[in-house]
C-alpha atoms as one frame of an Amber mdcrd trajectory, in Angstrom:
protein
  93.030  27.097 129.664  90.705  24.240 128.148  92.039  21.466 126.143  90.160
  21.289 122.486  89.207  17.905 121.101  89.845  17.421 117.762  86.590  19.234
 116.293  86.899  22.290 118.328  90.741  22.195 117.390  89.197  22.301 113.971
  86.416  24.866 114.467  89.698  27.465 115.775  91.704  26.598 112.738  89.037
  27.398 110.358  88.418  30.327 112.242  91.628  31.376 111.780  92.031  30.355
 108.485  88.529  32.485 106.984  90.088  35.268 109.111  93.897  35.149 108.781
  93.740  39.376 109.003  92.928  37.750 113.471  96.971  36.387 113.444  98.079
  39.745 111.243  96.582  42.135 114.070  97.094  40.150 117.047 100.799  40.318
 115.715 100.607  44.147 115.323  99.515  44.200 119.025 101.859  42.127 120.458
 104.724  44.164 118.731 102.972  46.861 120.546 103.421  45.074 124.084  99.540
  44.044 124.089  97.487  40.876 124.838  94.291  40.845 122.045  92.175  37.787
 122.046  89.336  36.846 120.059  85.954  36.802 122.125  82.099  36.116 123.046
  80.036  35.638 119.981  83.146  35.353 117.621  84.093  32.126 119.109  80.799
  31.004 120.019  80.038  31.184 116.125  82.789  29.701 114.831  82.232  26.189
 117.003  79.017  26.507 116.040  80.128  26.580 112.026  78.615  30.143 111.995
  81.069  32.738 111.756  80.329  35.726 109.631  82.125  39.066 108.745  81.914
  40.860 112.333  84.785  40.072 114.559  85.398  40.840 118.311  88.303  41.250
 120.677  88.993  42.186 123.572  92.377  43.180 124.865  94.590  44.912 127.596
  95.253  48.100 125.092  93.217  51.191 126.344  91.283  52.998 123.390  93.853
  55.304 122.562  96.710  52.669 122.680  94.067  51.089 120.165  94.626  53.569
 117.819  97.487  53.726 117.992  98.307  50.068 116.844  95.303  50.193 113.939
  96.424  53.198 112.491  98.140  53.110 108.454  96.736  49.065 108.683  92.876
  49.527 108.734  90.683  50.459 105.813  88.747  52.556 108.074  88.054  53.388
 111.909  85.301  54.751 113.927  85.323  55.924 117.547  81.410  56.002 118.186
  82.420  53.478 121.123  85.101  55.303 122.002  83.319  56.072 125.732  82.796
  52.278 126.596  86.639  51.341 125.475  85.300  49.931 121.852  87.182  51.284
 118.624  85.509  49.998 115.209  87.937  49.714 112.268  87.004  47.551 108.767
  89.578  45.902 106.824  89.725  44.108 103.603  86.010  43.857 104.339  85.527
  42.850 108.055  84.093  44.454 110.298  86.176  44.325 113.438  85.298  45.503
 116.891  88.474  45.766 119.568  87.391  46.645 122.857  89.594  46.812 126.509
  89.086  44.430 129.095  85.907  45.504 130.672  84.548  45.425 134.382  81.722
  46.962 134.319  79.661  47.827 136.893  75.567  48.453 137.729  74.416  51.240
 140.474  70.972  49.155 140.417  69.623  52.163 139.989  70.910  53.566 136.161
  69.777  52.420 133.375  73.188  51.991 131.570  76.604  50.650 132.725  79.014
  52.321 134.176  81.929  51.225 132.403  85.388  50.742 134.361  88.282  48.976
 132.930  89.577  45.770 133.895  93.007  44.216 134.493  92.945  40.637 132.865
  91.053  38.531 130.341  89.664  36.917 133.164  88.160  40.323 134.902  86.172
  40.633 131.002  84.914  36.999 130.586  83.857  37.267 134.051  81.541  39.673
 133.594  80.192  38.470 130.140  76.142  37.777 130.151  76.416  33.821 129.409
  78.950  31.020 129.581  78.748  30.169 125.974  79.912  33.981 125.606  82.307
  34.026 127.583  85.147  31.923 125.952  88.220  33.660 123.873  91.045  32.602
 121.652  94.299  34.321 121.663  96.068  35.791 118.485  98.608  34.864 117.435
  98.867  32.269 119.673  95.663  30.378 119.583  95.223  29.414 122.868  92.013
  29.391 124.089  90.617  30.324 127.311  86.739  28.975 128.663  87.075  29.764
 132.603  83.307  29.083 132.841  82.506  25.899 131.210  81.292  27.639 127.930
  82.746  24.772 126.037  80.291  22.260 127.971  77.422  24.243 127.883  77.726
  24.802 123.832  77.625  21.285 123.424  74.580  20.383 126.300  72.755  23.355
 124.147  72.148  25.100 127.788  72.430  29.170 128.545  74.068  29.695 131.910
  75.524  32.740 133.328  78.752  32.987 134.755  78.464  34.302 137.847  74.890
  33.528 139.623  71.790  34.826 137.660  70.860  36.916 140.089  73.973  39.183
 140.158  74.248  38.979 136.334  70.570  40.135 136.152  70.921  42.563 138.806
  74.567  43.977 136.551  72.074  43.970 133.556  68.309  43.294 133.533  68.552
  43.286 129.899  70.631  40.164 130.172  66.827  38.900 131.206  65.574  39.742
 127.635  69.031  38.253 125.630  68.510  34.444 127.464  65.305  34.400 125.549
  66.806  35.804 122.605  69.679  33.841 122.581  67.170  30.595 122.878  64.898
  31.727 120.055  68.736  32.224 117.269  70.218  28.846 118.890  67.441  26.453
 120.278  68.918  26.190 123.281  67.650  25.217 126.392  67.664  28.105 129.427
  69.141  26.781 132.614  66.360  26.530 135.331  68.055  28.481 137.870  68.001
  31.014 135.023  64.177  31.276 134.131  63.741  31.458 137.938  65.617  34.490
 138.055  64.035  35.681 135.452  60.643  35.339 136.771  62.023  36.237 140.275
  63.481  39.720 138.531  61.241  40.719 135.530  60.040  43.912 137.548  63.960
  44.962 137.043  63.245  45.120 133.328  61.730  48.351 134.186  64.952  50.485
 134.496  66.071  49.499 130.786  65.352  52.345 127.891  62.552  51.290 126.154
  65.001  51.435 122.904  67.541  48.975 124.340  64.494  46.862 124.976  63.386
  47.387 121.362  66.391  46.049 120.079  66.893  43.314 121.775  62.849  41.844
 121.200  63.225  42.597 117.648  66.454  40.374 117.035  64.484  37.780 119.248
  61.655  37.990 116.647  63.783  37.791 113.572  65.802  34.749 115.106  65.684
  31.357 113.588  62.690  30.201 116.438  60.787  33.159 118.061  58.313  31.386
 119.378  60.687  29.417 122.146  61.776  32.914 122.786  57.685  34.510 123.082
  57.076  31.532 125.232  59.846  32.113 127.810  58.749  36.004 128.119  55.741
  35.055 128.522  56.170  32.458 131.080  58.564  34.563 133.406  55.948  37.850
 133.292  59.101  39.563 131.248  56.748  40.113 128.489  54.402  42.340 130.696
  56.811  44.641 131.361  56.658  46.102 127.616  54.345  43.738 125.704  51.661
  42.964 128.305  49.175  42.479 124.963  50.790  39.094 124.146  49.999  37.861
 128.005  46.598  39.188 128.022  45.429  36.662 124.679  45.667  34.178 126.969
  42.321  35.089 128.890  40.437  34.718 125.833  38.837  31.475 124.091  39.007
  32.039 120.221  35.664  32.764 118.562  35.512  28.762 117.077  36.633  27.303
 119.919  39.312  25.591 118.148  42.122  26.902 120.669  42.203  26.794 124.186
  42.785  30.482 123.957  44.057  33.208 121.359  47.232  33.044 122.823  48.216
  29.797 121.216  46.184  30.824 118.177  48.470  33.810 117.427  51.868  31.562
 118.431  50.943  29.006 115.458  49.665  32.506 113.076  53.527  33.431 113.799
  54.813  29.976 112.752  52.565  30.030 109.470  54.030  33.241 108.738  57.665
  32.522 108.978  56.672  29.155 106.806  55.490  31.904 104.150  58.279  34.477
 104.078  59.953  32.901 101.201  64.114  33.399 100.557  63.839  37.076 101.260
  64.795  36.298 105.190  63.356  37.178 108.308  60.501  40.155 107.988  60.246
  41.482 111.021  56.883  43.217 109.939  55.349  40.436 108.961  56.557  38.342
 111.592  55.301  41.543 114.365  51.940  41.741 112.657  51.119  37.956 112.944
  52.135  38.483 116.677  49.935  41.268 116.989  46.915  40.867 114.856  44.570
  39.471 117.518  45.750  41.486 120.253  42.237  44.059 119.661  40.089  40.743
 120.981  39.955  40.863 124.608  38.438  44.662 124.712  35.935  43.779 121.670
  35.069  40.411 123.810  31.121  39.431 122.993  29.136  36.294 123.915  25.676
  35.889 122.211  22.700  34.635 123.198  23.279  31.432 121.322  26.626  31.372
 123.500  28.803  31.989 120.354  31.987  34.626 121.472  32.134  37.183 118.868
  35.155  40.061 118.837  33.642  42.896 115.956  35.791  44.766 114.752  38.856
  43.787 116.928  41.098  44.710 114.046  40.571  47.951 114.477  41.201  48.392
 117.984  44.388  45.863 117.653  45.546  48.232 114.934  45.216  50.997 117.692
  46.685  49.065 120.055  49.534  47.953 118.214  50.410  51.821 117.065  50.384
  52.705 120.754  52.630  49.790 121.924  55.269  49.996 119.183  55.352  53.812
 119.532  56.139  53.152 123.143  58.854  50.763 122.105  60.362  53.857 120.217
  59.871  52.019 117.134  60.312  53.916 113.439  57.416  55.439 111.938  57.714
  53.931 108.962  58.102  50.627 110.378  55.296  50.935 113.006  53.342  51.877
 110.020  53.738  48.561 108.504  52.709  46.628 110.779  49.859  49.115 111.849
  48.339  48.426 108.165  48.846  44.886 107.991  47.009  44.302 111.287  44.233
  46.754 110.430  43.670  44.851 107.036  44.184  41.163 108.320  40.525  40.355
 108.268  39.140  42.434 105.144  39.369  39.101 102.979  36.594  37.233 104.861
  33.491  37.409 102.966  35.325  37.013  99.363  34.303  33.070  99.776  30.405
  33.947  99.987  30.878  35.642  96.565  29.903  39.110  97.842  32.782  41.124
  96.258  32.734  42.901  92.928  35.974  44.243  90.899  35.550  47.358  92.680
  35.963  45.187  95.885  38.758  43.784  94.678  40.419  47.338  93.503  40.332
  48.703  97.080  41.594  45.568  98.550  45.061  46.143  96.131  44.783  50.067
  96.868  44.227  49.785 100.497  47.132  47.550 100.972  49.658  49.393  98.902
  53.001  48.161  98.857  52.080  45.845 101.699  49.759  43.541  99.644  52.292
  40.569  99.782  52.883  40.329 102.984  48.680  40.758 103.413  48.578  37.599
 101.171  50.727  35.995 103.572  49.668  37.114 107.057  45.912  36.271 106.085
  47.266  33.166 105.115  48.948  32.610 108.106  45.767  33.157 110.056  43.971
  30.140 108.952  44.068  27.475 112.160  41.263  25.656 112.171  41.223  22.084
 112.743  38.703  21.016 110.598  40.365  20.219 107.040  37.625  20.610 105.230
  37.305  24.627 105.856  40.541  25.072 105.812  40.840  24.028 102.307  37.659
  25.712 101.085  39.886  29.229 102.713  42.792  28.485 101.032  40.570  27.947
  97.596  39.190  31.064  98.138  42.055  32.706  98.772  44.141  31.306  95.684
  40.363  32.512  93.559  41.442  36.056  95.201  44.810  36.454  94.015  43.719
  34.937  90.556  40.932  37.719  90.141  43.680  40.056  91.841  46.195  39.001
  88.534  43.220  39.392  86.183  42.685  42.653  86.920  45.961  43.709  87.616
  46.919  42.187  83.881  43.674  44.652  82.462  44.816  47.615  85.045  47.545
  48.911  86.416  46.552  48.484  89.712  49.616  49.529  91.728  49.084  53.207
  90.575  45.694  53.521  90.927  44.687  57.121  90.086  42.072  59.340  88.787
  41.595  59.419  85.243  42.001  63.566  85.479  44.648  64.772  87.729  44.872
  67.983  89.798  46.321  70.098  86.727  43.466  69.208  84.260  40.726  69.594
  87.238  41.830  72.528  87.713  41.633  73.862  83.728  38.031  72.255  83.487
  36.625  73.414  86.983  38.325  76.992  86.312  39.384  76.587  89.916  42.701
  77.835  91.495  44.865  75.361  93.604  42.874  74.745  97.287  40.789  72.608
  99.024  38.415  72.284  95.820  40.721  70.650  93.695  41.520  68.008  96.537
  37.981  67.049  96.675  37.503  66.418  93.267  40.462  64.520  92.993  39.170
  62.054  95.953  35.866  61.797  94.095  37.758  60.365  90.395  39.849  58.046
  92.607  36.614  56.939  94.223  35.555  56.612  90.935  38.324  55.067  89.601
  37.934  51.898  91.995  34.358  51.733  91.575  34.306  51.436  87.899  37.837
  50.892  86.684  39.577  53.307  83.894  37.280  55.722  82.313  38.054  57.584
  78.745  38.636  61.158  78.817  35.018  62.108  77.745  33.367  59.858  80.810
  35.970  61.298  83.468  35.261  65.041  82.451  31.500  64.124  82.060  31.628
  62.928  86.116  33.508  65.960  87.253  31.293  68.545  86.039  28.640  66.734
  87.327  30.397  66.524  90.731  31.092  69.888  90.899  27.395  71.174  90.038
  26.004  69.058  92.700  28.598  70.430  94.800  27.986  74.010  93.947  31.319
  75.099  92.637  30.264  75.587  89.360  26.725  76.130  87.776
């Protein structure tokens, strides 16, 4: 048992006090003849003044005796953990997790535990991923248990494992990927025996589903500093394994020669783009697209004769690139879609500044970004690095002129529904046509018309579709 200072007696008590439902349950199991203690991130949080509505425990109850003890008392259970000893319940609007001591154990071979129960609060902490993890508080009786210097490590801001790295590693190579995680939320500093088994193990990475893998990376991206996080999967080859994209900007020297490669171009586009996001919280596609946006340059990779590096068209291929890599990751559709666009469209603004683009320009910019056209302001934003002030500014003018012109229009047009001024019903009464493939090609034709030269009257619109479709043939 560790002795709290004053503080950390403090940081318990509050604990304790936002959740008095902890001493209420912890009674209910001891009446019950069972240990229950709160644990690993719960305790973590609440030194660190960060406690929110998802509680943790662990106790000596098997899942059944679980049940038994949380049954009439919580607003609600679930048994989706049932299989790994967890029971969910939620009660006067925590979520609580209570889960039996744990001992798991790793064939080195499987890609997910095998889960065996344990004996003693000491068997679970034991086999915890990191120190500052692996501390608990009892309830009702507050005492609190650290056997592995979690309490010291918290306050040196250093992620240790337990045991040696390399068995905790080799128990759970995704333990790899949560050190770099857990230094991206906290800001804390990753032990070096750690990173060396990390770089010493990253191959082991490979026997992890590619969705456990997803969800760990994404709550490293959404954390309060992903780019400590990028740089440490980077650094230890863990980000080859499943992002080998990020790794491979490094070969490249960016097309100004203002960074020493693209690599460190696209770490400051991420930081620009968190600066942007505004009080909405961490956007994960916004945040992925900045990480991704450049990642089309080393296969479009062209050196003039004047020596200048040029990568045409790279947004294109990165916006293949980046479809094939977050499908891989097992990623949502709808998601990878997101980020798919916003890469594909990240360079479409340059040009506006030489005073090349007309409304109709402008109206395909707003269409062709959809619903994404805020975050588009911000990534292309974000992707402004240059050193020299002066262009800088003269982008950022340019791109303040855009949204401007963007507002005028949108104030004259309704530019978020931008349609043809005849839809498929009246084309269909004009043209004499039944529904097919006719119709949809007419339609296409107004909406091209529709960006080109903004709302037409009735007379103009029907005027352009019969002269569409007698050009076409379908009428004469």
């Amino acid at each position: 048992m560790s002795v709290l200072n004053s503080a950390q007696q403090k940081a318990v008590a509050e604990l304790l006090r936002v959740s008095p439902l902890a001493d209420e349950l912890g009674r209910r199991f001891a009446a019950a003849g069972h240990e229950l203690h709160l644990v690993g991130g719960s305790v973590r949080d609440a030194l660190l003044g960060t406690l929110g509505d998802d509680l943790d425990f662990c106790t000596d109850a098997r899942p059944e005796q679980t049940l038994a003890v949380v049954q009439g008392w919580a607003d609600a259970i679930w048994e989706t953990g049932r299989e790994f000893g967890t029971i969910g319940i939620q009660k006067n609007g925590l979520r609580i997790e209570i889960t039996t001591f744990r001992a798991e154990a790793y064939d080195g071979v499987t890609r997910n535990p095998v889960v065996s129960y344990g004996t003693s609060l000491l068997d679970d902490l034991s086999r915890r991923d990191f120190t500052i993890n692996a501390m608990a508080v009892s309830v009702p009786g507050h005492e609190f248990t650290d056997p592995f210097g979690g309490l010291r490590d918290l306050s040196a801001r250093l992620i240790r494992t337990p045991a040696a790295p390399q068995l905790s590693f080799g128990d759970d190579p995704l333990r790899m990927l949560r050190a770099a995680r857990f230094a991206a939320k906290l800001g804390f500093t990753v032990d070096e025996p750690v990173v060396a088994a990390m770089r010493d193990m990253a191959a082991d990475l490979d026997r992890i589903t590619a969705e456990r893998i997803r969800d760990e990376f994404t709550k490293l991206m959404v954390a309060a500093d992903p780019i400590t996080g990028l740089r440490l999967l980077v650094d230890t080859g863990l980000a080859d394994r499943f992002l080998p994209e990020i790794s491979g900007l490094k070969l490249e020297i960016d097309e100004h020669a203002q960074h020493k490669d693209v690599y460190e171009h696209t770490l400051i586009v991420v930081m620009n783009a968190i600066r942007l996001e505004g009080d909405g919280g961490p956007d994960f596609a916004l945040r992925m697209a900045a990480l991704m946006h450049d990642v089309g340059k080393p296969a479009t990779k062209a050196v003039g004769r004047d020596g200048r590096v040029s990568f045409h068209h790279h947004e294109v291929v990165g916006a293949r690139l980046t479809k094939q890599r977050m499908k891989a990751m097992k990623y949502p559709k709808d998601v990878t879609s997101e980020v798919v666009g916003l890469v594909a469209l990240h360079l479409r603004f340059y040009g506006y500044g030489r005073g090349e683009w007309t409304d109709s320009a402008v109206r395909r910019y707003v269409t062709d970004a959809g619903p994404l056209l805020s975050r588009l302001h911000k990534l292309t934003r974000s992707d402004v690095t240059t050193r020299n002030r002066r262009k800088a500014a003269q982008l950022a003018a340019d791109y303040d002129a855009l949204e401007d012109r963007i507002a005028r229009i949108a104030a004259e047009e309704d530019l978020a529904k931008v349609r043809p001024d005849l839809d498929g019903n009246a084309i269909m009464e004009l043209l004499g046509v039944p529904p097919g493939p006719i119709v949809g090609q007419a339609w296409r034709f107004l909406k091209e018309l529709r960006l080109d030269r903004g709302p037409l009257d009735r007379d103009e619109a029907e005027a352009e579709l019969f002269k569409w479709a007698r050009e076409q043939g379908h009428i004469s």
